Amino acid sequence: MIEPERRRSESRGCRAALLALLMPLTLLSGAACTSTPPAAPTTPAPVADQELADRLSAPSPIAAGDSYWIEELTWMEVRDAIA
């Protein structure tokens, strides 16, 4: 049987080894989050705005659903219910 003092010192060694392994991973994951921002979209803003306006004003191609749950509705049905 392992003595209590020896067991305690072994667990401290394991904790230190685990901490030594996890610390660099934590630092590297934080560095990955601060990478360069994504590139700007290639579509010019006026064209993208017009496409968005066309999609938001388009009529729904199917009959509206009869549900109170947003998960069961299409995005067009939600759009029409909000508007």
Coordinates of N, CA, C and O in Angstrom, one line a residue:
M1 N 0.8 -1.2 0.0 CA 0.0 0.0 0.0 C 0.9 1.2 0.0 O 1.9 1.3 0.7
I2 N 0.5 2.3 -0.7 CA 1.2 3.5 -0.9 C 0.9 4.4 0.4 O -0.2 4.5 0.8
E3 N 2.0 4.9 0.9 CA 1.8 5.8 2.1 C 1.1 7.1 1.7 O 1.2 7.6 0.6
P4 N 0.3 7.7 2.6 CA -0.5 8.9 2.2 C 0.4 10.0 1.8 O 0.0 10.8 0.8
E5 N 1.6 10.2 2.4 CA 2.4 11.3 2.0 C 3.0 11.1 0.6 O 3.1 12.0 -0.2
R6 N 3.3 9.9 0.3 CA 3.9 9.6 -1.0 C 2.8 9.8 -2.1 O 3.0 10.3 -3.2
R7 N 1.5 9.3 -1.8 CA 0.4 9.5 -2.7 C 0.1 10.9 -3.0 O -0.1 11.3 -4.1
R8 N 0.2 11.8 -2.0 CA 0.0 13.2 -2.1 C 1.0 13.8 -3.0 O 0.8 14.6 -3.9
S9 N 2.3 13.4 -2.8 CA 3.4 14.0 -3.6 C 3.3 13.5 -5.1 O 3.6 14.3 -6.0
E10 N 2.8 12.3 -5.3 CA 2.6 11.8 -6.7 C 1.5 12.6 -7.4 O 1.6 12.9 -8.5
S11 N 0.4 12.9 -6.6 CA -0.7 13.6 -7.3 C -0.3 15.0 -7.6 O -0.7 15.6 -8.6
R12 N 0.6 15.6 -6.8 CA 1.1 17.0 -7.0 C 2.0 16.9 -8.3 O 1.9 17.8 -9.1
G13 N 2.7 15.9 -8.5 CA 3.6 15.8 -9.7 C 2.7 15.6 -10.9 O 3.0 16.2 -12.0
C14 N 1.6 14.8 -10.8 CA 0.7 14.7 -12.0 C 0.0 16.0 -12.3 O -0.2 16.3 -13.5
R15 N -0.4 16.7 -11.3 CA -1.0 18.0 -11.5 C -0.1 19.0 -12.2 O -0.5 19.7 -13.1
A16 N 1.2 19.0 -11.7 CA 2.2 19.9 -12.3 C 2.4 19.5 -13.8 O 2.5 20.4 -14.7
A17 N 2.5 18.2 -14.1 CA 2.7 17.7 -15.5 C 1.5 18.1 -16.3 O 1.7 18.5 -17.5
L18 N 0.3 17.9 -15.8 CA -0.9 18.2 -16.6 C -1.0 19.7 -16.8 O -1.3 20.2 -17.9
L19 N -0.6 20.5 -15.8 CA -0.6 22.0 -16.0 C 0.4 22.4 -17.0 O 0.2 23.3 -17.9
A20 N 1.6 21.7 -17.0 CA 2.6 22.1 -18.0 C 2.2 21.7 -19.4 O 2.6 22.4 -20.3
L21 N 1.3 20.7 -19.6 CA 0.9 20.4 -20.9 C -0.3 21.3 -21.4 O -0.4 21.6 -22.5
L22 N -1.1 21.6 -20.4 CA -2.3 22.4 -20.8 C -2.0 23.9 -21.0 O -2.7 24.6 -21.7
M23 N -1.1 24.4 -20.3 CA -0.8 25.9 -20.4 C -0.4 26.3 -21.8 O -1.0 27.3 -22.3
P24 N 0.5 25.6 -22.5 CA 0.8 26.1 -23.9 C -0.4 26.0 -24.8 O -0.6 26.8 -25.6
L25 N -1.3 24.9 -24.6 CA -2.5 24.8 -25.4 C -3.4 26.0 -25.2 O -4.0 26.5 -26.1
T26 N -3.5 26.4 -24.0 CA -4.4 27.5 -23.6 C -3.9 28.8 -24.3 O -4.6 29.6 -24.9
L27 N -2.6 29.0 -24.2 CA -2.0 30.2 -24.8 C -2.1 30.2 -26.3 O -2.4 31.2 -27.0
L28 N -1.9 29.0 -26.9 CA -2.0 28.9 -28.4 C -3.4 29.1 -28.9 O -3.7 29.7 -29.9
S29 N -4.4 28.6 -28.1 CA -5.8 28.8 -28.5 C -6.2 30.3 -28.5 O -7.0 30.8 -29.3
G30 N -5.7 31.0 -27.5 CA -5.9 32.5 -27.4 C -5.3 33.2 -28.6 O -5.8 34.1 -29.1
A31 N -4.1 32.7 -29.0 CA -3.4 33.4 -30.1 C -4.2 33.1 -31.4 O -4.2 34.0 -32.3
A32 N -4.8 31.9 -31.6 CA -5.6 31.6 -32.8 C -6.8 32.5 -32.9 O -7.2 32.8 -34.0
C33 N -7.4 32.9 -31.8 CA -8.5 33.8 -31.8 C -8.2 35.2 -32.2 O -9.1 35.9 -32.6
T34 N -7.0 35.6 -32.1 CA -6.6 37.0 -32.4 C -5.9 37.0 -33.8 O -5.2 37.9 -34.1
S35 N -6.3 36.1 -34.7 CA -5.7 36.1 -36.0 C -6.3 37.2 -36.9 O -7.2 37.9 -36.4
T36 N -5.9 37.3 -38.1 CA -6.3 38.3 -39.0 C -7.8 38.2 -39.2 O -8.3 37.1 -39.3
P37 N -8.5 39.3 -39.4 CA -10.0 39.2 -39.7 C -10.2 38.6 -41.1 O -9.4 38.7 -41.9
P38 N -11.4 38.1 -41.3 CA -11.7 37.5 -42.6 C -11.7 38.6 -43.7 O -11.9 39.8 -43.4
A39 N -11.5 38.2 -44.9 CA -11.4 39.1 -46.0 C -12.8 39.7 -46.3 O -13.8 39.1 -46.0
A40 N -12.8 40.9 -46.8 CA -14.1 41.5 -47.1 C -14.8 40.8 -48.2 O -14.1 40.2 -49.1
P41 N -16.1 40.8 -48.3 CA -16.8 40.1 -49.3 C -16.5 40.7 -50.7 O -16.2 41.9 -50.8
T42 N -16.5 39.9 -51.7 CA -16.1 40.4 -53.0 C -17.2 41.1 -53.8 O -16.9 41.8 -54.7
T43 N -18.5 40.9 -53.3 CA -19.6 41.6 -54.0 C -19.6 43.1 -53.5 O -19.5 43.3 -52.3
P44 N -19.7 44.0 -54.4 CA -19.8 45.4 -54.0 C -21.0 45.6 -53.2 O -22.0 45.0 -53.4
A45 N -20.9 46.6 -52.3 CA -22.0 46.9 -51.4 C -23.4 47.2 -52.0 O -24.4 46.7 -51.6
P46 N -23.4 48.1 -53.0 CA -24.7 48.4 -53.6 C -25.4 47.1 -54.3 O -26.6 47.0 -54.2
V47 N -24.6 46.3 -54.9 CA -25.2 45.1 -55.5 C -25.7 44.1 -54.4 O -26.8 43.6 -54.5
A48 N -24.9 44.0 -53.3 CA -25.3 43.1 -52.2 C -26.6 43.6 -51.6 O -27.5 42.9 -51.2
D49 N -26.6 45.0 -51.4 CA -27.8 45.6 -50.8 C -29.1 45.3 -51.6 O -30.1 45.1 -51.1
Q50 N -28.9 45.4 -53.0 CA -30.0 45.2 -53.9 C -30.5 43.8 -53.8 O -31.7 43.5 -53.8
E51 N -29.5 42.8 -53.8 CA -29.9 41.4 -53.7 C -30.6 41.1 -52.4 O -31.6 40.4 -52.4
L52 N -30.2 41.7 -51.3 CA -30.9 41.5 -50.0 C -32.3 42.1 -50.1 O -33.2 41.5 -49.6
A53 N -32.4 43.3 -50.7 CA -33.8 43.9 -50.8 C -34.7 43.1 -51.6 O -35.9 42.9 -51.3
D54 N -34.1 42.5 -52.7 CA -35.0 41.6 -53.6 C -35.4 40.4 -52.8 O -36.6 40.0 -53.0
R55 N -34.5 39.8 -52.1 CA -34.9 38.6 -51.3 C -35.9 38.9 -50.2 O -36.8 38.1 -50.0
L56 N -35.7 40.0 -49.6 CA -36.7 40.3 -48.5 C -38.1 40.7 -49.0 O -39.0 40.6 -48.3
S57 N -38.1 41.2 -50.2 CA -39.4 41.6 -50.8 C -40.1 40.5 -51.7 O -41.1 40.7 -52.2
A58 N -39.4 39.4 -51.9 CA -39.9 38.3 -52.8 C -41.1 37.6 -52.1 O -41.2 37.4 -50.9
P59 N -42.1 37.3 -53.0 CA -43.3 36.6 -52.4 C -42.9 35.2 -52.0 O -42.0 34.6 -52.6
S60 N -43.6 34.6 -51.1 CA -43.3 33.2 -50.6 C -43.8 32.3 -51.7 O -45.0 32.4 -52.2
P61 N -43.0 31.3 -52.1 CA -43.4 30.4 -53.2 C -44.4 29.3 -52.7 O -44.9 28.6 -53.6
I62 N -44.5 29.1 -51.4 CA -45.4 28.1 -50.9 C -46.4 28.7 -49.9 O -46.2 29.9 -49.5
A63 N -47.5 28.0 -49.6 CA -48.5 28.5 -48.7 C -47.8 28.6 -47.3 O -47.0 27.8 -46.9
A64 N -48.2 29.6 -46.5 CA -47.7 29.8 -45.2 C -48.0 28.6 -44.3 O -49.1 28.1 -44.4
G65 N -47.1 28.3 -43.4 CA -47.3 27.2 -42.5 C -48.3 27.7 -41.4 O -48.4 28.9 -41.1
D66 N -48.9 26.7 -40.7 CA -49.8 27.0 -39.6 C -49.2 26.5 -38.3 O -49.6 25.4 -37.8
S67 N -48.2 27.2 -37.8 CA -47.5 26.8 -36.6 C -47.1 28.0 -35.7 O -46.9 29.1 -36.3
Y68 N -47.1 27.7 -34.4 CA -46.7 28.8 -33.5 C -45.2 28.7 -33.2 O -44.6 29.5 -32.6
W69 N -44.5 27.6 -33.7 CA -43.1 27.3 -33.4 C -42.3 27.8 -34.5 O -42.4 27.4 -35.7
I70 N -41.3 28.7 -34.3 CA -40.5 29.2 -35.3 C -39.6 28.2 -36.0 O -39.3 28.3 -37.1
E71 N -39.3 27.1 -35.2 CA -38.5 26.0 -35.8 C -39.2 25.3 -36.9 O -38.5 24.6 -37.8
E72 N -40.5 25.3 -36.9 CA -41.3 24.6 -37.9 C -41.6 25.4 -39.2 O -42.2 25.0 -40.1
L73 N -41.2 26.7 -39.2 CA -41.5 27.6 -40.3 C -40.2 27.8 -41.1 O -39.1 27.7 -40.7
T74 N -40.5 28.2 -42.4 CA -39.3 28.6 -43.2 C -39.0 30.0 -42.9 O -39.7 30.7 -42.3
W75 N -37.8 30.5 -43.4 CA -37.4 31.8 -43.1 C -38.4 32.8 -43.8 O -38.6 33.9 -43.2
M76 N -39.0 32.5 -44.9 CA -39.9 33.4 -45.5 C -41.2 33.5 -44.7 O -41.8 34.6 -44.6
E77 N -41.6 32.4 -44.1 CA -42.8 32.5 -43.2 C -42.6 33.3 -42.0 O -43.4 34.0 -41.5
V78 N -41.4 33.2 -41.4 CA -41.0 34.0 -40.3 C -41.0 35.4 -40.7 O -41.5 36.3 -40.0
R79 N -40.4 35.7 -41.8 CA -40.3 37.1 -42.3 C -41.7 37.7 -42.5 O -41.9 38.8 -42.0
D80 N -42.6 36.9 -43.1 CA -44.0 37.4 -43.3 C -44.7 37.6 -42.0 O -45.5 38.5 -41.8
A81 N -44.4 36.7 -41.0 CA -45.1 36.9 -39.7 C -44.7 38.1 -38.9 O -45.4 38.7 -38.2
I82 N -43.4 38.4 -39.1 CA -42.8 39.6 -38.4 C -43.3 40.9 -39.0 O -43.6 41.8 -38.4
A83 N -43.3 40.9 -40.3 CA -43.7 42.1 -41.1 C -45.1 42.5 -41.0 O -46.0 42.3 -40.5

